[in-house]
């Protein structure tokens, strides 16, 4: 019996896939199809896959051409599979010509002609062509603009509030209402105090919104925006990119599944340096304070892990005027746990995250908010585990792909629940509007 093997993602199975499977099958008597796992695809940079692995496997099954389906999970697995299953022929599309010659040491390698004029990428971009506008200052938008260009199905229409900036390439800058009229959705990373009005305006006109946190100063306002989004069937999603990195998400799942026992403490630190002279003229230079730059990021894991039901909290801040803090420390006391954030702008510290539990702790080295790596550490060092998940760029891509998916599915596949959004807004309200803050 002649065994043939072929591999692919097979996202939204189309005629090109069918043709290759038929041709591969015709080369022998038994066809094994390797379908890539979601993890493997994201590691090799294919992050815009629309269907889950299960759906893609179902698609291949339905063709009736595969005698056996295996999941491709790691680099080098093709050699393992060929040896394990006693494969005679490895077949793949001609777009890979030359790339798999190294397998000829183990079996015959055949490149089959690729079907012209059709691809998953083409179907994806026909299906969900999203016109996206970017709102905020150029110095914050250029990174997301650069990462967005490589995403199929997203077109950046222009910016508002950014002015002209070389880094934004050739993007047109519009007035706010002009831009809203031109787009299906907006990404907002404007000054904290402007966000509420901007989001409300966009949602009321049926536009989807991806916004940095906090979206509002105040729980009531955040709640109101979520209600408007629901009523108008719009997606309103948190734009903290950390939340969408694979490593961070896995970390949350592990912690929640009891890997380090009961959680007693969560500590996060986020700081960045700016020359004090610049900070003093911050209004002119539009530099964000510690709270505006880092507060929401530092708070997010605390509320995600311990919930929002703390008994009380304390805030200590070093401010240079009423509005601008250069350093803030907050403590949250829960019934069975505590949490601390330390944030700085013009003050530097080790930007790590530590989550302590009854069986062990999670350590995420600086800068934890760009997590691609973390460790689970135990009393017995030999049991320590290390986890690494590649993070491409700064992670905006993952956030945008999730946003696109949420719009297509009509619901947020949210890692940051509404209670977390509201609590973050509430802490900002407390920070800016209550007298309950100690100053140093
Ligand atoms: N294909 C084709 N014609 C098309 C599109 C795809 O013949 N118009 C073939 C590809 O050449 C490949 C198979 O269909 O052999 C699956 O394609 P994808 O789903 O795009 O998967 P790919 O990224 O090529 O994965 O380990 C994974 C493999 O290396 C290939």
CSV table of C-alpha atoms in Angstrom, one decimal, residues 31-190:
chain,number,residue,atom,x,y,z
A,31,UNK,CA,-4.0,9.7,2.2
A,32,UNK,CA,-3.0,11.2,5.5
A,33,UNK,CA,-3.8,14.9,5.9
A,34,UNK,CA,-2.0,17.0,8.5
A,35,UNK,CA,-4.1,19.9,9.7
A,36,UNK,CA,-2.2,22.6,11.6
A,37,UNK,CA,-3.0,23.4,15.2
A,38,UNK,CA,-4.0,27.0,16.0
A,39,UNK,CA,-0.8,27.3,18.1
A,40,UNK,CA,1.4,26.1,15.3
A,41,UNK,CA,-0.1,28.5,12.9
A,42,UNK,CA,0.3,31.5,15.2
A,43,UNK,CA,3.9,30.5,15.8
A,44,UNK,CA,4.6,30.5,12.1
A,45,UNK,CA,3.0,33.9,11.8
A,46,UNK,CA,-0.4,32.8,10.3
A,47,UNK,CA,-2.6,34.6,12.8
A,48,UNK,CA,-5.5,35.6,10.7
A,49,UNK,CA,-7.0,32.1,10.4
A,50,UNK,CA,-10.8,32.4,10.7
A,51,UNK,CA,-11.9,28.9,11.6
A,52,UNK,CA,-10.9,26.9,14.7
A,53,UNK,CA,-8.8,23.8,14.3
A,54,UNK,CA,-11.9,21.7,14.9
A,55,UNK,CA,-13.8,23.4,12.1
A,56,UNK,CA,-10.9,23.0,9.8
A,57,UNK,CA,-10.6,19.3,10.6
A,58,UNK,CA,-14.3,19.0,9.9
A,59,UNK,CA,-13.9,20.7,6.5
A,60,UNK,CA,-11.2,18.2,5.5
A,61,UNK,CA,-13.3,15.3,6.8
A,62,UNK,CA,-16.3,16.3,4.8
A,63,UNK,CA,-14.3,16.0,1.5
A,64,UNK,CA,-14.2,12.3,2.1
A,65,UNK,CA,-10.7,12.2,0.7
A,66,UNK,CA,-8.6,11.8,3.8
A,67,UNK,CA,-8.1,8.2,5.2
A,68,UNK,CA,-6.5,9.6,8.3
A,69,UNK,CA,-6.2,13.1,9.8
A,70,UNK,CA,-3.4,14.2,12.1
A,71,UNK,CA,-2.7,17.5,13.8
A,72,UNK,CA,0.5,19.3,13.0
A,73,UNK,CA,1.7,20.8,16.2
A,74,UNK,CA,5.5,21.5,16.0
A,75,UNK,CA,8.4,22.3,13.7
A,76,UNK,CA,10.0,19.1,12.5
A,77,UNK,CA,6.9,17.0,13.0
A,78,UNK,CA,6.7,16.1,9.2
A,79,UNK,CA,9.9,14.0,9.6
A,80,UNK,CA,8.3,12.3,12.7
A,81,UNK,CA,5.1,11.6,10.9
A,82,UNK,CA,6.8,10.2,7.8
A,83,UNK,CA,8.7,7.7,9.9
A,84,UNK,CA,5.9,6.9,12.2
A,85,UNK,CA,3.3,6.2,9.6
A,86,UNK,CA,5.7,4.7,7.0
A,87,UNK,CA,4.8,7.3,4.4
A,88,UNK,CA,6.0,6.8,0.8
A,89,UNK,CA,5.2,10.2,-0.7
A,90,UNK,CA,5.0,13.8,0.7
A,91,UNK,CA,2.9,16.0,-1.4
A,92,UNK,CA,2.4,19.8,-1.2
A,93,UNK,CA,1.4,22.7,-3.4
A,94,UNK,CA,3.8,24.3,-5.8
A,95,UNK,CA,3.9,27.5,-3.8
A,96,UNK,CA,6.2,25.6,-1.5
A,97,UNK,CA,8.6,24.5,-4.3
A,98,UNK,CA,12.0,23.7,-2.9
A,99,UNK,CA,11.1,24.3,0.7
A,100,UNK,CA,10.5,20.6,1.6
A,101,UNK,CA,13.4,19.1,-0.4
A,102,UNK,CA,15.0,18.1,2.9
A,103,UNK,CA,12.3,15.5,3.3
A,104,UNK,CA,13.5,13.5,0.3
A,105,UNK,CA,15.9,11.8,2.8
A,106,UNK,CA,12.9,10.1,4.3
A,107,UNK,CA,10.4,9.7,1.4
A,108,UNK,CA,9.6,10.9,-2.1
A,109,UNK,CA,8.7,14.6,-2.3
A,110,UNK,CA,6.2,15.8,-4.9
A,111,UNK,CA,5.1,19.4,-5.5
A,112,UNK,CA,1.6,19.6,-7.0
A,113,UNK,CA,0.4,22.5,-9.1
A,114,UNK,CA,-1.4,25.1,-7.1
A,115,UNK,CA,-4.8,26.2,-8.2
A,116,UNK,CA,-4.7,29.7,-9.5
A,117,UNK,CA,-7.0,32.6,-8.6
A,118,UNK,CA,-8.3,31.2,-5.2
A,119,UNK,CA,-7.0,31.4,-1.7
A,120,UNK,CA,-8.2,31.6,1.9
A,121,UNK,CA,-6.7,35.1,2.0
A,122,UNK,CA,-8.8,36.2,-0.9
A,123,UNK,CA,-12.0,34.8,0.6
A,124,UNK,CA,-11.2,36.4,3.9
A,125,UNK,CA,-10.6,39.8,2.4
A,126,UNK,CA,-13.8,39.6,0.3
A,127,UNK,CA,-15.8,38.6,3.4
A,128,UNK,CA,-14.7,41.1,5.9
A,129,UNK,CA,-13.3,44.2,4.5
A,130,UNK,CA,-13.2,46.5,7.5
A,131,UNK,CA,-12.7,50.2,7.1
A,132,UNK,CA,-10.8,51.3,10.2
A,133,UNK,CA,-10.0,54.8,11.4
A,134,UNK,CA,-7.4,55.7,14.0
A,135,UNK,CA,-7.9,58.3,16.6
A,136,UNK,CA,-5.2,59.9,18.7
A,137,UNK,CA,-1.8,61.5,18.5
A,138,UNK,CA,0.6,60.2,15.8
A,139,UNK,CA,3.3,59.3,18.4
A,140,UNK,CA,0.9,56.6,19.7
A,141,UNK,CA,-0.8,55.5,16.5
A,142,UNK,CA,2.1,54.8,14.2
A,143,UNK,CA,2.9,51.4,15.7
A,144,UNK,CA,-0.7,50.1,15.3
A,145,UNK,CA,-0.8,51.6,11.8
A,146,UNK,CA,2.3,49.7,10.9
A,147,UNK,CA,1.1,46.4,12.3
A,148,UNK,CA,-2.4,46.8,10.7
A,149,UNK,CA,-1.2,47.0,7.1
A,150,UNK,CA,-0.3,43.3,7.1
A,151,UNK,CA,-3.7,42.1,8.2
A,152,UNK,CA,-6.0,40.9,5.5
A,153,UNK,CA,-9.4,42.4,5.6
A,154,UNK,CA,-8.5,45.6,7.4
A,155,UNK,CA,-8.1,48.8,5.5
A,156,UNK,CA,-6.9,51.9,7.3
A,157,UNK,CA,-8.9,54.8,6.0
A,158,UNK,CA,-7.2,57.6,7.9
A,159,UNK,CA,-6.5,59.2,11.2
A,160,UNK,CA,-8.0,62.0,13.3
A,161,UNK,CA,-6.1,64.1,15.8
A,162,UNK,CA,-2.7,62.8,14.5
A,163,UNK,CA,-1.8,65.7,12.2
A,164,UNK,CA,1.0,65.0,9.8
A,165,UNK,CA,3.7,62.5,10.9
A,166,UNK,CA,6.2,60.8,8.7
A,167,UNK,CA,5.8,57.5,10.6
A,168,UNK,CA,2.1,57.3,9.6
A,169,UNK,CA,3.1,56.9,6.0
A,170,UNK,CA,0.5,58.3,3.7
A,171,UNK,CA,-2.5,58.2,5.9
A,172,UNK,CA,-4.9,61.1,5.5
A,173,UNK,CA,-5.8,63.1,8.6
A,174,UNK,CA,-9.5,64.0,8.9
A,175,UNK,CA,-11.6,65.9,11.4
A,176,UNK,CA,-13.2,63.6,13.9
A,177,UNK,CA,-16.7,63.6,12.4
A,178,UNK,CA,-15.4,63.3,8.9
A,179,UNK,CA,-13.4,60.2,9.8
A,180,UNK,CA,-16.4,58.6,11.7
A,181,UNK,CA,-18.5,59.0,8.5
A,182,UNK,CA,-15.9,57.2,6.4
A,183,UNK,CA,-15.3,54.1,8.5
A,184,UNK,CA,-17.0,50.9,9.9
A,185,UNK,CA,-14.9,50.9,13.0
A,186,UNK,CA,-12.3,53.0,15.0
A,187,UNK,CA,-9.3,52.4,17.1
A,188,UNK,CA,-9.0,55.0,19.9
A,189,UNK,CA,-5.9,55.9,21.8
A,190,UNK,CA,-6.6,59.5,22.5
